[in-house]
Amino acid sequence: KNEVEQSPQNLTAQEGEFITINCSYSVGISALHWLQQHPGGGIVSLFMLSSGKKKHGRLIATINIQEKHSSLHITASHPRDSAVYICAGKNYGGSQGNLIFGKGTKLSVKP
Amino acid sequence: SQTIHQWPATLVQPVGSPLSLECTVEGTSNPNLYWYRQAAGRGLQLLFYSVGIGQISSEVPQNLSASRPQDRQFILSSKKLLLSDSGFYLCAWGTAVFSTGGEKLFFGSGTQLSVL
């Protein structure tokens, strides 16, 4: 069992829908990252959070440390949001970049 | 502004051949630098990280090596590639976010390596 689990693995939505991607982790982490990987492979860091909630444009990320769970929400989804979304947890100790990665959620937003 | 360059974008190499992938960062000094690999059907995995020139740490035993000859240059190498080295390789640099004690990561565009 992966220490960081994402659900769903694949998600298809219609343009305009509200989208939620979930991430659960079984290890103690000091911070959690949400990453976006576009076709072609390039990765963009969306959020890094260690508590509460962060918002950037139509994207919202929340984390509940006690429940070891984080969610990424996309409001008013658009076809350009189609990508793979990856959550990754930073273990206590070790290098900052030594993250435990989920396998990603592939999102397709249809026009 | 900071940018990260990684090349080549794709590479096909025969088994036993050498490898050199290069990553350079602009617009920042003394960054933490990382090499990750994404094997088919698997999540990203940290291979090497560097906190300064000539300082390399490895997270997993492997057929690859890394070097940091200059502050903003990070090179991934192999003397003899194996089939299992195929994958998508990503370079990244990190900057501390002191409010959280964590680090924001910026990724290169990646190199798709196929070893045949």
JSON list of C-alpha atoms in Angstrom, two decimals:
[
{"chain": "A", "resi": 1, "resn": "LYS", "atom": "CA", "xyz": [0.00, 0.00, 0.00]},
{"chain": "A", "resi": 2, "resn": "ASN", "atom": "CA", "xyz": [1.38, 3.38, -1.02]},
{"chain": "A", "resi": 3, "resn": "GLU", "atom": "CA", "xyz": [1.94, 5.77, 1.86]},
{"chain": "A", "resi": 4, "resn": "VAL", "atom": "CA", "xyz": [0.18, 8.50, -0.14]},
{"chain": "A", "resi": 5, "resn": "GLU", "atom": "CA", "xyz": [-3.06, 7.49, -1.80]},
{"chain": "A", "resi": 6, "resn": "GLN", "atom": "CA", "xyz": [-5.05, 9.59, -4.23]},
{"chain": "A", "resi": 7, "resn": "SER", "atom": "CA", "xyz": [-8.61, 9.21, -5.41]},
{"chain": "A", "resi": 8, "resn": "PRO", "atom": "CA", "xyz": [-9.99, 8.98, -7.93]},
{"chain": "A", "resi": 9, "resn": "GLN", "atom": "CA", "xyz": [-7.31, 7.69, -10.30]},
{"chain": "A", "resi": 10, "resn": "ASN", "atom": "CA", "xyz": [-9.19, 9.06, -13.29]},
{"chain": "A", "resi": 11, "resn": "LEU", "atom": "CA", "xyz": [-11.82, 11.77, -13.42]},
{"chain": "A", "resi": 12, "resn": "THR", "atom": "CA", "xyz": [-13.84, 13.07, -16.34]},
{"chain": "A", "resi": 13, "resn": "ALA", "atom": "CA", "xyz": [-15.89, 16.23, -15.88]},
{"chain": "A", "resi": 14, "resn": "GLN", "atom": "CA", "xyz": [-17.91, 18.63, -17.98]},
{"chain": "A", "resi": 15, "resn": "GLU", "atom": "CA", "xyz": [-16.75, 22.19, -18.31]},
{"chain": "A", "resi": 16, "resn": "GLY", "atom": "CA", "xyz": [-18.02, 24.29, -15.43]},
{"chain": "A", "resi": 17, "resn": "GLU", "atom": "CA", "xyz": [-18.29, 21.44, -12.91]},
{"chain": "A", "resi": 18, "resn": "PHE", "atom": "CA", "xyz": [-16.84, 21.63, -9.42]},
{"chain": "A", "resi": 19, "resn": "ILE", "atom": "CA", "xyz": [-14.05, 19.08, -9.02]},
{"chain": "A", "resi": 20, "resn": "THR", "atom": "CA", "xyz": [-12.57, 17.47, -5.93]},
{"chain": "A", "resi": 21, "resn": "ILE", "atom": "CA", "xyz": [-9.44, 15.32, -5.81]},
{"chain": "A", "resi": 22, "resn": "ASN", "atom": "CA", "xyz": [-8.59, 13.60, -2.55]},
{"chain": "A", "resi": 23, "resn": "CYS", "atom": "CA", "xyz": [-5.29, 12.65, -0.98]},
{"chain": "A", "resi": 24, "resn": "SER", "atom": "CA", "xyz": [-4.81, 10.51, 2.12]},
{"chain": "A", "resi": 25, "resn": "TYR", "atom": "CA", "xyz": [-1.51, 9.68, 3.74]},
{"chain": "A", "resi": 26, "resn": "SER", "atom": "CA", "xyz": [-0.51, 7.16, 6.34]},
{"chain": "A", "resi": 27, "resn": "VAL", "atom": "CA", "xyz": [2.75, 8.72, 7.54]},
{"chain": "A", "resi": 28, "resn": "GLY", "atom": "CA", "xyz": [3.46, 11.86, 9.52]},
{"chain": "A", "resi": 29, "resn": "ILE", "atom": "CA", "xyz": [4.23, 14.73, 7.23]},
{"chain": "A", "resi": 30, "resn": "SER", "atom": "CA", "xyz": [5.34, 18.30, 7.82]},
{"chain": "A", "resi": 31, "resn": "ALA", "atom": "CA", "xyz": [3.96, 19.69, 4.56]},
{"chain": "A", "resi": 32, "resn": "LEU", "atom": "CA", "xyz": [1.90, 18.56, 1.61]},
{"chain": "A", "resi": 33, "resn": "HIS", "atom": "CA", "xyz": [2.36, 19.58, -2.01]},
{"chain": "A", "resi": 34, "resn": "TRP", "atom": "CA", "xyz": [-0.15, 19.64, -4.84]},
{"chain": "A", "resi": 35, "resn": "LEU", "atom": "CA", "xyz": [1.46, 19.44, -8.28]},
{"chain": "A", "resi": 36, "resn": "GLN", "atom": "CA", "xyz": [0.03, 19.67, -11.79]},
{"chain": "A", "resi": 37, "resn": "GLN", "atom": "CA", "xyz": [1.58, 17.64, -14.61]},
{"chain": "A", "resi": 38, "resn": "HIS", "atom": "CA", "xyz": [0.54, 18.50, -18.15]},
{"chain": "A", "resi": 39, "resn": "PRO", "atom": "CA", "xyz": [0.73, 16.19, -21.17]},
{"chain": "A", "resi": 40, "resn": "GLY", "atom": "CA", "xyz": [4.39, 16.26, -22.18]},
{"chain": "A", "resi": 41, "resn": "GLY", "atom": "CA", "xyz": [5.41, 15.91, -18.57]},
{"chain": "A", "resi": 42, "resn": "GLY", "atom": "CA", "xyz": [6.15, 19.39, -17.28]},
{"chain": "A", "resi": 43, "resn": "ILE", "atom": "CA", "xyz": [5.22, 19.81, -13.63]},
{"chain": "A", "resi": 44, "resn": "VAL", "atom": "CA", "xyz": [4.03, 22.95, -11.88]},
{"chain": "A", "resi": 45, "resn": "SER", "atom": "CA", "xyz": [3.79, 23.32, -8.14]},
{"chain": "A", "resi": 46, "resn": "LEU", "atom": "CA", "xyz": [0.29, 24.51, -7.24]},
{"chain": "A", "resi": 47, "resn": "PHE", "atom": "CA", "xyz": [0.31, 24.57, -3.46]},
{"chain": "A", "resi": 48, "resn": "MET", "atom": "CA", "xyz": [2.39, 23.71, -0.47]},
{"chain": "A", "resi": 49, "resn": "LEU", "atom": "CA", "xyz": [0.48, 23.68, 2.80]},
{"chain": "A", "resi": 50, "resn": "SER", "atom": "CA", "xyz": [0.94, 22.43, 6.29]},
{"chain": "A", "resi": 51, "resn": "SER", "atom": "CA", "xyz": [-2.42, 23.46, 7.76]},
{"chain": "A", "resi": 52, "resn": "GLY", "atom": "CA", "xyz": [-5.77, 24.95, 6.87]},
{"chain": "A", "resi": 53, "resn": "LYS", "atom": "CA", "xyz": [-6.64, 26.13, 3.41]},
{"chain": "A", "resi": 54, "resn": "LYS", "atom": "CA", "xyz": [-5.06, 27.97, 0.50]},
{"chain": "A", "resi": 55, "resn": "LYS", "atom": "CA", "xyz": [-6.71, 29.51, -2.54]},
{"chain": "A", "resi": 56, "resn": "HIS", "atom": "CA", "xyz": [-5.24, 30.57, -5.86]},
{"chain": "A", "resi": 57, "resn": "GLY", "atom": "CA", "xyz": [-7.68, 31.63, -8.53]},
{"chain": "A", "resi": 58, "resn": "ARG", "atom": "CA", "xyz": [-10.11, 28.77, -9.12]},
{"chain": "A", "resi": 59, "resn": "LEU", "atom": "CA", "xyz": [-8.00, 26.31, -7.15]},
{"chain": "A", "resi": 60, "resn": "ILE", "atom": "CA", "xyz": [-8.46, 25.61, -3.45]},
{"chain": "A", "resi": 61, "resn": "ALA", "atom": "CA", "xyz": [-6.39, 23.21, -1.35]},
{"chain": "A", "resi": 62, "resn": "THR", "atom": "CA", "xyz": [-7.28, 22.09, 2.15]},
{"chain": "A", "resi": 63, "resn": "ILE", "atom": "CA", "xyz": [-5.53, 19.87, 4.63]},
{"chain": "A", "resi": 64, "resn": "ASN", "atom": "CA", "xyz": [-6.66, 18.19, 7.85]},
{"chain": "A", "resi": 65, "resn": "ILE", "atom": "CA", "xyz": [-3.56, 17.14, 9.74]},
{"chain": "A", "resi": 66, "resn": "GLN", "atom": "CA", "xyz": [-5.45, 15.08, 12.33]},
{"chain": "A", "resi": 67, "resn": "GLU", "atom": "CA", "xyz": [-7.30, 13.08, 9.69]},
{"chain": "A", "resi": 68, "resn": "LYS", "atom": "CA", "xyz": [-4.22, 12.90, 7.41]},
{"chain": "A", "resi": 69, "resn": "HIS", "atom": "CA", "xyz": [-6.23, 14.05, 4.46]},
{"chain": "A", "resi": 70, "resn": "SER", "atom": "CA", "xyz": [-6.00, 16.80, 1.87]},
{"chain": "A", "resi": 71, "resn": "SER", "atom": "CA", "xyz": [-8.27, 17.85, -0.96]},
{"chain": "A", "resi": 72, "resn": "LEU", "atom": "CA", "xyz": [-7.77, 19.88, -4.10]},
{"chain": "A", "resi": 73, "resn": "HIS", "atom": "CA", "xyz": [-10.85, 21.63, -5.45]},
{"chain": "A", "resi": 74, "resn": "ILE", "atom": "CA", "xyz": [-11.30, 23.24, -8.84]},
{"chain": "A", "resi": 75, "resn": "THR", "atom": "CA", "xyz": [-14.24, 25.58, -9.26]},
{"chain": "A", "resi": 76, "resn": "ALA", "atom": "CA", "xyz": [-15.79, 26.31, -12.67]},
{"chain": "A", "resi": 77, "resn": "SER", "atom": "CA", "xyz": [-13.55, 23.73, -14.36]},
{"chain": "A", "resi": 78, "resn": "HIS", "atom": "CA", "xyz": [-12.23, 24.38, -17.85]},
{"chain": "A", "resi": 79, "resn": "PRO", "atom": "CA", "xyz": [-10.70, 22.08, -20.50]},
{"chain": "A", "resi": 80, "resn": "ARG", "atom": "CA", "xyz": [-7.32, 23.71, -19.87]},
{"chain": "A", "resi": 81, "resn": "ASP", "atom": "CA", "xyz": [-7.46, 22.23, -16.35]},
{"chain": "A", "resi": 82, "resn": "SER", "atom": "CA", "xyz": [-7.03, 18.79, -17.93]},
{"chain": "A", "resi": 83, "resn": "ALA", "atom": "CA", "xyz": [-3.84, 17.37, -16.45]},
{"chain": "A", "resi": 84, "resn": "VAL", "atom": "CA", "xyz": [-2.55, 14.90, -13.90]},
{"chain": "A", "resi": 85, "resn": "TYR", "atom": "CA", "xyz": [-2.73, 16.21, -10.35]},
{"chain": "A", "resi": 86, "resn": "ILE", "atom": "CA", "xyz": [-0.23, 14.80, -7.88]},
{"chain": "A", "resi": 87, "resn": "CYS", "atom": "CA", "xyz": [-0.11, 15.14, -4.14]},
{"chain": "A", "resi": 88, "resn": "ALA", "atom": "CA", "xyz": [3.14, 14.61, -2.27]},
{"chain": "A", "resi": 89, "resn": "GLY", "atom": "CA", "xyz": [3.98, 14.62, 1.41]},
{"chain": "A", "resi": 90, "resn": "LYS", "atom": "CA", "xyz": [7.18, 15.83, 3.01]},
{"chain": "A", "resi": 91, "resn": "ASN", "atom": "CA", "xyz": [8.37, 13.49, 5.77]},
{"chain": "A", "resi": 92, "resn": "TYR", "atom": "CA", "xyz": [9.72, 14.94, 8.96]},
{"chain": "A", "resi": 93, "resn": "GLY", "atom": "CA", "xyz": [13.49, 15.02, 8.58]},
{"chain": "A", "resi": 94, "resn": "GLY", "atom": "CA", "xyz": [15.43, 14.34, 5.40]},
{"chain": "A", "resi": 95, "resn": "SER", "atom": "CA", "xyz": [15.88, 16.74, 2.53]},
{"chain": "A", "resi": 96, "resn": "GLN", "atom": "CA", "xyz": [13.09, 19.10, 1.59]},
{"chain": "A", "resi": 97, "resn": "GLY", "atom": "CA", "xyz": [12.73, 17.54, -1.82]},
{"chain": "A", "resi": 98, "resn": "ASN", "atom": "CA", "xyz": [12.42, 14.00, -0.51]},
{"chain": "A", "resi": 99, "resn": "LEU", "atom": "CA", "xyz": [8.70, 13.79, -0.94]},
{"chain": "A", "resi": 100, "resn": "ILE", "atom": "CA", "xyz": [6.42, 10.77, -0.91]},
{"chain": "A", "resi": 101, "resn": "PHE", "atom": "CA", "xyz": [4.40, 11.06, -4.09]},
{"chain": "A", "resi": 102, "resn": "GLY", "atom": "CA", "xyz": [0.95, 9.80, -4.87]},
{"chain": "A", "resi": 103, "resn": "LYS", "atom": "CA", "xyz": [0.42, 8.19, -8.27]},
{"chain": "A", "resi": 104, "resn": "GLY", "atom": "CA", "xyz": [-1.67, 11.06, -9.51]},
{"chain": "A", "resi": 105, "resn": "THR", "atom": "CA", "xyz": [-5.24, 11.73, -10.61]},
{"chain": "A", "resi": 106, "resn": "LYS", "atom": "CA", "xyz": [-5.79, 12.15, -14.31]},
{"chain": "A", "resi": 107, "resn": "LEU", "atom": "CA", "xyz": [-8.40, 14.83, -14.92]},
{"chain": "A", "resi": 108, "resn": "SER", "atom": "CA", "xyz": [-10.13, 15.37, -18.27]},
{"chain": "A", "resi": 109, "resn": "VAL", "atom": "CA", "xyz": [-12.49, 18.31, -18.57]},
{"chain": "A", "resi": 110, "resn": "LYS", "atom": "CA", "xyz": [-14.75, 18.11, -21.63]},
{"chain": "A", "resi": 111, "resn": "PRO", "atom": "CA", "xyz": [-16.09, 21.26, -23.33]},
{"chain": "B", "resi": 1, "resn": "SER", "atom": "CA", "xyz": [12.55, 35.93, -12.58]},
{"chain": "B", "resi": 2, "resn": "GLN", "atom": "CA", "xyz": [13.78, 32.42, -11.98]},
{"chain": "B", "resi": 3, "resn": "THR", "atom": "CA", "xyz": [13.76, 29.82, -14.73]},
{"chain": "B", "resi": 4, "resn": "ILE", "atom": "CA", "xyz": [14.95, 26.25, -14.98]},
{"chain": "B", "resi": 5, "resn": "HIS", "atom": "CA", "xyz": [16.22, 24.67, -18.17]},
{"chain": "B", "resi": 6, "resn": "GLN", "atom": "CA", "xyz": [16.49, 20.96, -18.77]},
{"chain": "B", "resi": 7, "resn": "TRP", "atom": "CA", "xyz": [17.65, 19.15, -21.88]},
{"chain": "B", "resi": 8, "resn": "PRO", "atom": "CA", "xyz": [17.26, 17.17, -24.00]},
{"chain": "B", "resi": 9, "resn": "ALA", "atom": "CA", "xyz": [13.48, 16.72, -24.00]},
{"chain": "B", "resi": 10, "resn": "THR", "atom": "CA", "xyz": [13.67, 13.19, -25.37]},
{"chain": "B", "resi": 11, "resn": "LEU", "atom": "CA", "xyz": [16.52, 10.73, -25.64]},
{"chain": "B", "resi": 12, "resn": "VAL", "atom": "CA", "xyz": [16.81, 7.21, -27.03]},
{"chain": "B", "resi": 13, "resn": "GLN", "atom": "CA", "xyz": [19.95, 5.39, -26.02]},
{"chain": "B", "resi": 14, "resn": "PRO", "atom": "CA", "xyz": [21.17, 1.79, -26.40]},
{"chain": "B", "resi": 15, "resn": "VAL", "atom": "CA", "xyz": [21.88, -0.37, -23.38]},
{"chain": "B", "resi": 16, "resn": "GLY", "atom": "CA", "xyz": [25.45, 0.12, -22.20]},
{"chain": "B", "resi": 17, "resn": "SER", "atom": "CA", "xyz": [25.83, 3.62, -23.59]},
{"chain": "B", "resi": 18, "resn": "PRO", "atom": "CA", "xyz": [26.68, 6.64, -21.39]},
{"chain": "B", "resi": 19, "resn": "LEU", "atom": "CA", "xyz": [24.20, 9.28, -20.30]},
{"chain": "B", "resi": 20, "resn": "SER", "atom": "CA", "xyz": [24.43, 12.96, -19.51]},
{"chain": "B", "resi": 21, "resn": "LEU", "atom": "CA", "xyz": [21.40, 15.08, -18.70]},
{"chain": "B", "resi": 22, "resn": "GLU", "atom": "CA", "xyz": [21.88, 18.72, -17.84]},
{"chain": "B", "resi": 23, "resn": "CYS", "atom": "CA", "xyz": [19.84, 21.14, -15.80]},
{"chain": "B", "resi": 24, "resn": "THR", "atom": "CA", "xyz": [20.54, 24.82, -15.24]},
{"chain": "B", "resi": 25, "resn": "VAL", "atom": "CA", "xyz": [18.76, 27.39, -13.13]},
{"chain": "B", "resi": 26, "resn": "GLU", "atom": "CA", "xyz": [18.66, 31.13, -13.73]},
{"chain": "B", "resi": 27, "resn": "GLY", "atom": "CA", "xyz": [17.67, 34.00, -11.51]},
{"chain": "B", "resi": 28, "resn": "THR", "atom": "CA", "xyz": [18.57, 32.55, -8.13]},
{"chain": "B", "resi": 29, "resn": "SER", "atom": "CA", "xyz": [21.71, 31.69, -6.23]},
{"chain": "B", "resi": 30, "resn": "ASN", "atom": "CA", "xyz": [22.62, 28.69, -4.11]},
{"chain": "B", "resi": 31, "resn": "PRO", "atom": "CA", "xyz": [19.39, 26.82, -4.82]},
{"chain": "B", "resi": 32, "resn": "ASN", "atom": "CA", "xyz": [18.67, 23.32, -3.56]},
{"chain": "B", "resi": 33, "resn": "LEU", "atom": "CA", "xyz": [18.66, 21.14, -6.66]},
{"chain": "B", "resi": 34, "resn": "TYR", "atom": "CA", "xyz": [16.93, 17.82, -7.21]},
{"chain": "B", "resi": 35, "resn": "TRP", "atom": "CA", "xyz": [16.78, 15.00, -9.76]},
{"chain": "B", "resi": 36, "resn": "TYR", "atom": "CA", "xyz": [13.59, 12.92, -9.83]},
{"chain": "B", "resi": 37, "resn": "ARG", "atom": "CA", "xyz": [12.58, 9.93, -11.93]},
{"chain": "B", "resi": 38, "resn": "GLN", "atom": "CA", "xyz": [9.07, 8.90, -12.91]},
{"chain": "B", "resi": 39, "resn": "ALA", "atom": "CA", "xyz": [9.00, 5.31, -14.15]},
{"chain": "B", "resi": 40, "resn": "ALA", "atom": "CA", "xyz": [6.04, 4.19, -16.24]},
{"chain": "B", "resi": 41, "resn": "GLY", "atom": "CA", "xyz": [2.97, 3.64, -14.06]},
{"chain": "B", "resi": 42, "resn": "ARG", "atom": "CA", "xyz": [4.72, 4.78, -10.92]},
{"chain": "B", "resi": 43, "resn": "GLY", "atom": "CA", "xyz": [4.99, 7.96, -8.90]},
{"chain": "B", "resi": 44, "resn": "LEU", "atom": "CA", "xyz": [7.92, 10.33, -8.83]},
{"chain": "B", "resi": 45, "resn": "GLN", "atom": "CA", "xyz": [10.97, 9.27, -6.88]},
{"chain": "B", "resi": 46, "resn": "LEU", "atom": "CA", "xyz": [13.83, 11.43, -5.64]},
{"chain": "B", "resi": 47, "resn": "LEU", "atom": "CA", "xyz": [17.19, 10.26, -7.01]},
{"chain": "B", "resi": 48, "resn": "PHE", "atom": "CA", "xyz": [19.67, 12.94, -5.91]},
{"chain": "B", "resi": 49, "resn": "TYR", "atom": "CA", "xyz": [19.70, 16.29, -4.19]},
{"chain": "B", "resi": 50, "resn": "SER", "atom": "CA", "xyz": [22.33, 18.96, -3.75]},
{"chain": "B", "resi": 51, "resn": "VAL", "atom": "CA", "xyz": [22.52, 21.83, -1.30]},
{"chain": "B", "resi": 52, "resn": "GLY", "atom": "CA", "xyz": [25.69, 23.33, -2.80]},
{"chain": "B", "resi": 53, "resn": "ILE", "atom": "CA", "xyz": [28.52, 23.01, -5.30]},
{"chain": "B", "resi": 54, "resn": "GLY", "atom": "CA", "xyz": [30.09, 19.57, -5.14]},
{"chain": "B", "resi": 55, "resn": "GLN", "atom": "CA", "xyz": [27.59, 18.38, -2.50]},
{"chain": "B", "resi": 56, "resn": "ILE", "atom": "CA", "xyz": [25.51, 15.44, -3.72]},
{"chain": "B", "resi": 57, "resn": "SER", "atom": "CA", "xyz": [23.27, 13.16, -1.70]},
{"chain": "B", "resi": 58, "resn": "SER", "atom": "CA", "xyz": [21.62, 10.05, -3.05]},
{"chain": "B", "resi": 59, "resn": "GLU", "atom": "CA", "xyz": [18.29, 8.74, -1.84]},
{"chain": "B", "resi": 60, "resn": "VAL", "atom": "CA", "xyz": [18.33, 5.37, -3.61]},
{"chain": "B", "resi": 61, "resn": "PRO", "atom": "CA", "xyz": [21.11, 3.02, -4.73]},
{"chain": "B", "resi": 62, "resn": "GLN", "atom": "CA", "xyz": [21.28, 2.99, -8.50]},
{"chain": "B", "resi": 63, "resn": "ASN", "atom": "CA", "xyz": [23.20, 2.96, -11.72]},
{"chain": "B", "resi": 64, "resn": "LEU", "atom": "CA", "xyz": [23.23, 6.75, -11.96]},
{"chain": "B", "resi": 65, "resn": "SER", "atom": "CA", "xyz": [25.38, 9.53, -10.53]},
{"chain": "B", "resi": 66, "resn": "ALA", "atom": "CA", "xyz": [24.98, 13.27, -10.20]},
{"chain": "B", "resi": 67, "resn": "SER", "atom": "CA", "xyz": [27.33, 16.22, -10.13]},
{"chain": "B", "resi": 68, "resn": "ARG", "atom": "CA", "xyz": [27.07, 19.92, -9.42]},
{"chain": "B", "resi": 69, "resn": "PRO", "atom": "CA", "xyz": [30.09, 21.60, -11.00]},
{"chain": "B", "resi": 70, "resn": "GLN", "atom": "CA", "xyz": [28.61, 25.09, -10.71]},
{"chain": "B", "resi": 71, "resn": "ASP", "atom": "CA", "xyz": [26.11, 26.72, -8.37]},
{"chain": "B", "resi": 72, "resn": "ARG", "atom": "CA", "xyz": [23.24, 26.59, -10.84]},
{"chain": "B", "resi": 73, "resn": "GLN", "atom": "CA", "xyz": [24.16, 23.49, -12.86]},
{"chain": "B", "resi": 74, "resn": "PHE", "atom": "CA", "xyz": [23.10, 19.96, -12.00]},
{"chain": "B", "resi": 75, "resn": "ILE", "atom": "CA", "xyz": [24.10, 16.97, -14.16]},
{"chain": "B", "resi": 76, "resn": "LEU", "atom": "CA", "xyz": [22.75, 13.43, -14.11]},
{"chain": "B", "resi": 77, "resn": "SER", "atom": "CA", "xyz": [25.06, 10.79, -15.57]},
{"chain": "B", "resi": 78, "resn": "SER", "atom": "CA", "xyz": [25.58, 7.13, -16.16]},
{"chain": "B", "resi": 79, "resn": "LYS", "atom": "CA", "xyz": [28.60, 5.28, -17.52]},
{"chain": "B", "resi": 80, "resn": "LYS", "atom": "CA", "xyz": [26.50, 2.37, -18.82]},
{"chain": "B", "resi": 81, "resn": "LEU", "atom": "CA", "xyz": [22.74, 2.58, -19.15]},
{"chain": "B", "resi": 82, "resn": "LEU", "atom": "CA", "xyz": [20.47, -0.30, -18.19]},
{"chain": "B", "resi": 83, "resn": "LEU", "atom": "CA", "xyz": [17.00, -1.06, -19.55]},
{"chain": "B", "resi": 84, "resn": "SER", "atom": "CA", "xyz": [15.62, -0.23, -16.12]},
{"chain": "B", "resi": 85, "resn": "ASP", "atom": "CA", "xyz": [16.96, 3.33, -16.40]},
{"chain": "B", "resi": 86, "resn": "SER", "atom": "CA", "xyz": [14.17, 4.17, -18.84]},
{"chain": "B", "resi": 87, "resn": "GLY", "atom": "CA", "xyz": [11.80, 6.77, -17.50]},
{"chain": "B", "resi": 88, "resn": "PHE", "atom": "CA", "xyz": [10.93, 10.41, -17.26]},
{"chain": "B", "resi": 89, "resn": "TYR", "atom": "CA", "xyz": [13.61, 12.47, -15.50]},
{"chain": "B", "resi": 90, "resn": "LEU", "atom": "CA", "xyz": [12.82, 15.77, -13.88]},
{"chain": "B", "resi": 91, "resn": "CYS", "atom": "CA", "xyz": [15.13, 18.39, -12.47]},
{"chain": "B", "resi": 92, "resn": "ALA", "atom": "CA", "xyz": [13.83, 20.77, -9.82]},
{"chain": "B", "resi": 93, "resn": "TRP", "atom": "CA", "xyz": [15.02, 23.57, -7.60]},
{"chain": "B", "resi": 94, "resn": "GLY", "atom": "CA", "xyz": [13.60, 24.58, -4.28]},
{"chain": "B", "resi": 95, "resn": "THR", "atom": "CA", "xyz": [13.22, 27.76, -2.30]},
{"chain": "B", "resi": 96, "resn": "ALA", "atom": "CA", "xyz": [12.40, 27.83, 1.39]},
{"chain": "B", "resi": 97, "resn": "VAL", "atom": "CA", "xyz": [8.98, 28.98, 2.52]},
{"chain": "B", "resi": 98, "resn": "PHE", "atom": "CA", "xyz": [9.78, 30.04, 6.03]},
{"chain": "B", "resi": 99, "resn": "SER", "atom": "CA", "xyz": [6.18, 30.45, 7.14]},
{"chain": "B", "resi": 100, "resn": "THR", "atom": "CA", "xyz": [5.63, 26.73, 6.75]},
{"chain": "B", "resi": 101, "resn": "GLY", "atom": "CA", "xyz": [9.13, 25.38, 7.24]},
{"chain": "B", "resi": 102, "resn": "GLY", "atom": "CA", "xyz": [8.81, 23.76, 3.86]},
{"chain": "B", "resi": 103, "resn": "GLU", "atom": "CA", "xyz": [10.14, 24.40, 0.39]},
{"chain": "B", "resi": 104, "resn": "LYS", "atom": "CA", "xyz": [8.41, 25.41, -2.82]},
{"chain": "B", "resi": 105, "resn": "LEU", "atom": "CA", "xyz": [9.63, 23.37, -5.76]},
{"chain": "B", "resi": 106, "resn": "PHE", "atom": "CA", "xyz": [10.02, 24.47, -9.38]},
{"chain": "B", "resi": 107, "resn": "PHE", "atom": "CA", "xyz": [10.32, 21.73, -11.97]},
{"chain": "B", "resi": 108, "resn": "GLY", "atom": "CA", "xyz": [12.01, 21.57, -15.33]},
{"chain": "B", "resi": 109, "resn": "SER", "atom": "CA", "xyz": [10.19, 20.30, -18.40]},
{"chain": "B", "resi": 110, "resn": "GLY", "atom": "CA", "xyz": [11.67, 16.82, -18.09]},
{"chain": "B", "resi": 111, "resn": "THR", "atom": "CA", "xyz": [13.58, 14.36, -20.26]},
{"chain": "B", "resi": 112, "resn": "GLN", "atom": "CA", "xyz": [11.90, 11.20, -21.56]},
{"chain": "B", "resi": 113, "resn": "LEU", "atom": "CA", "xyz": [14.67, 8.58, -21.67]},
{"chain": "B", "resi": 114, "resn": "SER", "atom": "CA", "xyz": [14.16, 5.33, -23.52]},
{"chain": "B", "resi": 115, "resn": "VAL", "atom": "CA", "xyz": [16.89, 2.72, -23.18]},
{"chain": "B", "resi": 116, "resn": "LEU", "atom": "CA", "xyz": [16.67, 0.07, -25.89]}
]
